[in-house]
Short mmCIF file of N, CA and C in Angstrom, two decimals:
data_model
loop_
_atom_site.label_atom_id
_atom_site.label_comp_id
_atom_site.label_asym_id
_atom_site.label_seq_id
_atom_site.Cartn_x
_atom_site.Cartn_y
_atom_site.Cartn_z
N MET A 1 -1.63 114.97 -203.15
CA MET A 1 -1.55 115.31 -201.74
C MET A 1 -0.13 115.01 -201.26
N SER A 2 0.39 115.89 -200.46
CA SER A 2 1.78 115.74 -200.01
C SER A 2 1.90 114.62 -198.97
N PRO A 3 3.08 114.01 -198.88
CA PRO A 3 3.30 112.99 -197.86
C PRO A 3 3.08 113.54 -196.44
N PHE A 4 3.47 114.79 -196.22
CA PHE A 4 3.27 115.41 -194.91
C PHE A 4 1.79 115.46 -194.55
N LEU A 5 0.96 115.86 -195.50
CA LEU A 5 -0.47 115.96 -195.27
C LEU A 5 -1.08 114.57 -195.04
N LEU A 6 -0.62 113.59 -195.78
CA LEU A 6 -1.09 112.21 -195.57
C LEU A 6 -0.75 111.73 -194.16
N ARG A 7 0.47 112.01 -193.71
CA ARG A 7 0.86 111.61 -192.35
C ARG A 7 -0.01 112.31 -191.31
N GLN A 8 -0.27 113.59 -191.52
CA GLN A 8 -1.14 114.32 -190.59
C GLN A 8 -2.53 113.70 -190.54
N LEU A 9 -3.07 113.41 -191.71
CA LEU A 9 -4.42 112.85 -191.80
C LEU A 9 -4.51 111.54 -191.02
N TRP A 10 -3.57 110.62 -191.28
CA TRP A 10 -3.63 109.32 -190.61
C TRP A 10 -3.29 109.44 -189.13
N SER A 11 -2.51 110.43 -188.74
CA SER A 11 -2.25 110.66 -187.33
C SER A 11 -3.52 111.09 -186.61
N VAL A 12 -4.30 111.96 -187.24
CA VAL A 12 -5.59 112.38 -186.68
C VAL A 12 -6.48 111.17 -186.45
N ILE A 13 -6.54 110.30 -187.43
CA ILE A 13 -7.39 109.11 -187.34
C ILE A 13 -6.88 108.15 -186.28
N ASP A 14 -5.55 107.95 -186.23
CA ASP A 14 -4.97 107.03 -185.26
C ASP A 14 -5.16 107.49 -183.82
N THR A 15 -5.18 108.79 -183.60
CA THR A 15 -5.30 109.30 -182.23
C THR A 15 -6.74 109.55 -181.80
N ALA A 16 -7.67 109.45 -182.72
CA ALA A 16 -9.08 109.68 -182.39
C ALA A 16 -9.64 108.49 -181.63
N HIS A 17 -10.60 108.76 -180.78
CA HIS A 17 -11.29 107.69 -180.07
C HIS A 17 -12.16 106.91 -181.05
N SER A 18 -12.06 105.60 -180.99
CA SER A 18 -12.83 104.75 -181.89
C SER A 18 -14.32 105.03 -181.79
N SER A 19 -14.79 105.23 -180.57
CA SER A 19 -16.23 105.47 -180.39
C SER A 19 -16.68 106.74 -181.10
N HIS A 20 -15.83 107.74 -181.13
CA HIS A 20 -16.18 108.99 -181.82
C HIS A 20 -16.26 108.75 -183.32
N ILE A 21 -15.28 108.08 -183.88
CA ILE A 21 -15.28 107.79 -185.31
C ILE A 21 -16.53 107.00 -185.68
N LEU A 22 -16.85 105.99 -184.89
CA LEU A 22 -17.98 105.12 -185.20
C LEU A 22 -19.32 105.80 -184.98
N SER A 23 -19.35 106.86 -184.20
CA SER A 23 -20.62 107.55 -183.94
C SER A 23 -21.01 108.51 -185.06
N LEU A 24 -20.07 108.84 -185.92
CA LEU A 24 -20.33 109.81 -186.99
C LEU A 24 -20.84 109.12 -188.25
N ASP A 25 -21.73 109.80 -188.98
CA ASP A 25 -22.10 109.28 -190.30
C ASP A 25 -20.95 109.60 -191.25
N ASP A 26 -21.05 109.11 -192.47
CA ASP A 26 -19.93 109.26 -193.41
C ASP A 26 -19.53 110.71 -193.62
N GLN A 27 -20.50 111.57 -193.90
CA GLN A 27 -20.16 112.98 -194.15
C GLN A 27 -19.66 113.65 -192.88
N GLY A 28 -20.22 113.28 -191.74
CA GLY A 28 -19.74 113.82 -190.48
C GLY A 28 -18.30 113.43 -190.20
N LEU A 29 -17.94 112.20 -190.55
CA LEU A 29 -16.57 111.73 -190.37
C LEU A 29 -15.61 112.52 -191.27
N VAL A 30 -15.99 112.68 -192.52
CA VAL A 30 -15.17 113.46 -193.46
C VAL A 30 -14.99 114.88 -192.93
N ASN A 31 -16.08 115.51 -192.53
CA ASN A 31 -16.01 116.88 -192.02
C ASN A 31 -15.15 116.99 -190.78
N TRP A 32 -15.29 116.03 -189.87
CA TRP A 32 -14.54 116.06 -188.62
C TRP A 32 -13.04 115.94 -188.88
N VAL A 33 -12.65 114.99 -189.74
CA VAL A 33 -11.23 114.83 -190.05
C VAL A 33 -10.68 116.10 -190.71
N MET A 34 -11.45 116.66 -191.62
CA MET A 34 -11.00 117.89 -192.29
C MET A 34 -10.85 119.04 -191.29
N GLU A 35 -11.77 119.16 -190.35
CA GLU A 35 -11.66 120.20 -189.33
C GLU A 35 -10.39 120.02 -188.51
N GLN A 36 -10.11 118.78 -188.13
CA GLN A 36 -8.92 118.50 -187.34
C GLN A 36 -7.66 118.87 -188.11
N LEU A 37 -7.62 118.54 -189.39
CA LEU A 37 -6.46 118.88 -190.21
C LEU A 37 -6.30 120.39 -190.34
N CYS A 38 -7.40 121.09 -190.53
CA CYS A 38 -7.34 122.55 -190.69
C CYS A 38 -6.88 123.24 -189.41
N HIS A 39 -7.14 122.63 -188.24
CA HIS A 39 -6.65 123.19 -186.99
C HIS A 39 -5.13 123.06 -186.89
N GLN A 40 -4.59 122.01 -187.51
CA GLN A 40 -3.14 121.78 -187.44
C GLN A 40 -2.38 122.67 -188.40
N SER A 41 -2.91 122.85 -189.59
CA SER A 41 -2.26 123.72 -190.58
C SER A 41 -3.29 124.15 -191.61
N PRO A 42 -3.22 125.40 -192.05
CA PRO A 42 -4.19 125.87 -193.04
C PRO A 42 -4.00 125.15 -194.38
N LEU A 43 -5.12 124.85 -195.03
CA LEU A 43 -5.09 124.17 -196.32
C LEU A 43 -5.66 125.10 -197.39
N ASP A 44 -5.05 125.09 -198.56
CA ASP A 44 -5.62 125.88 -199.65
C ASP A 44 -6.77 125.10 -200.30
N ASN A 45 -7.47 125.73 -201.22
CA ASN A 45 -8.66 125.11 -201.82
C ASN A 45 -8.33 123.80 -202.53
N GLY A 46 -7.20 123.75 -203.21
CA GLY A 46 -6.80 122.52 -203.89
C GLY A 46 -6.57 121.38 -202.91
N GLU A 47 -5.89 121.69 -201.80
CA GLU A 47 -5.64 120.67 -200.78
C GLU A 47 -6.95 120.23 -200.12
N LEU A 48 -7.84 121.19 -199.86
CA LEU A 48 -9.13 120.85 -199.26
C LEU A 48 -9.89 119.86 -200.14
N ASN A 49 -9.90 120.11 -201.43
CA ASN A 49 -10.60 119.23 -202.36
C ASN A 49 -9.95 117.85 -202.39
N GLN A 50 -8.62 117.80 -202.45
CA GLN A 50 -7.91 116.53 -202.47
C GLN A 50 -8.17 115.73 -201.20
N VAL A 51 -8.08 116.40 -200.06
CA VAL A 51 -8.29 115.73 -198.78
C VAL A 51 -9.72 115.22 -198.68
N ASN A 52 -10.67 116.03 -199.08
CA ASN A 52 -12.07 115.63 -199.04
C ASN A 52 -12.29 114.36 -199.85
N CYS A 53 -11.81 114.34 -201.08
CA CYS A 53 -11.96 113.17 -201.95
C CYS A 53 -11.25 111.95 -201.37
N TYR A 54 -10.05 112.16 -200.84
CA TYR A 54 -9.28 111.06 -200.28
C TYR A 54 -9.99 110.44 -199.08
N ILE A 55 -10.44 111.28 -198.16
CA ILE A 55 -11.13 110.77 -196.97
C ILE A 55 -12.39 110.02 -197.37
N GLN A 56 -13.16 110.58 -198.30
CA GLN A 56 -14.38 109.90 -198.75
C GLN A 56 -14.07 108.52 -199.31
N SER A 57 -12.94 108.38 -199.98
CA SER A 57 -12.57 107.09 -200.55
C SER A 57 -12.07 106.11 -199.49
N LYS A 58 -11.75 106.60 -198.30
CA LYS A 58 -11.19 105.76 -197.23
C LYS A 58 -12.12 105.59 -196.03
N VAL A 59 -13.36 106.03 -196.13
CA VAL A 59 -14.28 105.96 -194.99
C VAL A 59 -14.42 104.53 -194.48
N THR A 60 -14.58 103.57 -195.37
CA THR A 60 -14.74 102.18 -194.95
C THR A 60 -13.49 101.70 -194.22
N LEU A 61 -12.31 102.01 -194.74
CA LEU A 61 -11.06 101.63 -194.09
C LEU A 61 -10.94 102.29 -192.72
N ILE A 62 -11.29 103.55 -192.63
CA ILE A 62 -11.21 104.27 -191.35
C ILE A 62 -12.13 103.61 -190.32
N ARG A 63 -13.33 103.26 -190.72
CA ARG A 63 -14.26 102.60 -189.80
C ARG A 63 -13.76 101.21 -189.41
N ASP A 64 -13.22 100.46 -190.36
CA ASP A 64 -12.66 99.14 -190.05
C ASP A 64 -11.53 99.25 -189.04
N MET A 65 -10.66 100.24 -189.22
CA MET A 65 -9.56 100.43 -188.28
C MET A 65 -10.09 100.77 -186.89
N ALA A 66 -11.10 101.62 -186.83
CA ALA A 66 -11.67 102.01 -185.54
C ALA A 66 -12.32 100.82 -184.85
N GLN A 67 -13.00 99.97 -185.59
CA GLN A 67 -13.66 98.80 -185.00
C GLN A 67 -12.65 97.79 -184.48
N ASN A 68 -11.48 97.72 -185.09
CA ASN A 68 -10.49 96.72 -184.72
C ASN A 68 -9.52 97.18 -183.63
N ARG A 69 -9.74 98.36 -183.08
CA ARG A 69 -8.86 98.83 -182.00
C ARG A 69 -9.33 98.30 -180.68
#
């Protein structure tokens, strides 16, 4: 995954309302972040797969960050 895409991903998470992140189940959170990224720039199938796997591996961290805001 490119550094640019990583920055976009974490920017989406940083600017999201904590309550929204915490209200979603794991798959809903992954889907929501991916939708937000796709609105910013189109992703090819390889990038979609990479982003999906990456977000799934970071769900706990994303929730921890949201709880601590």
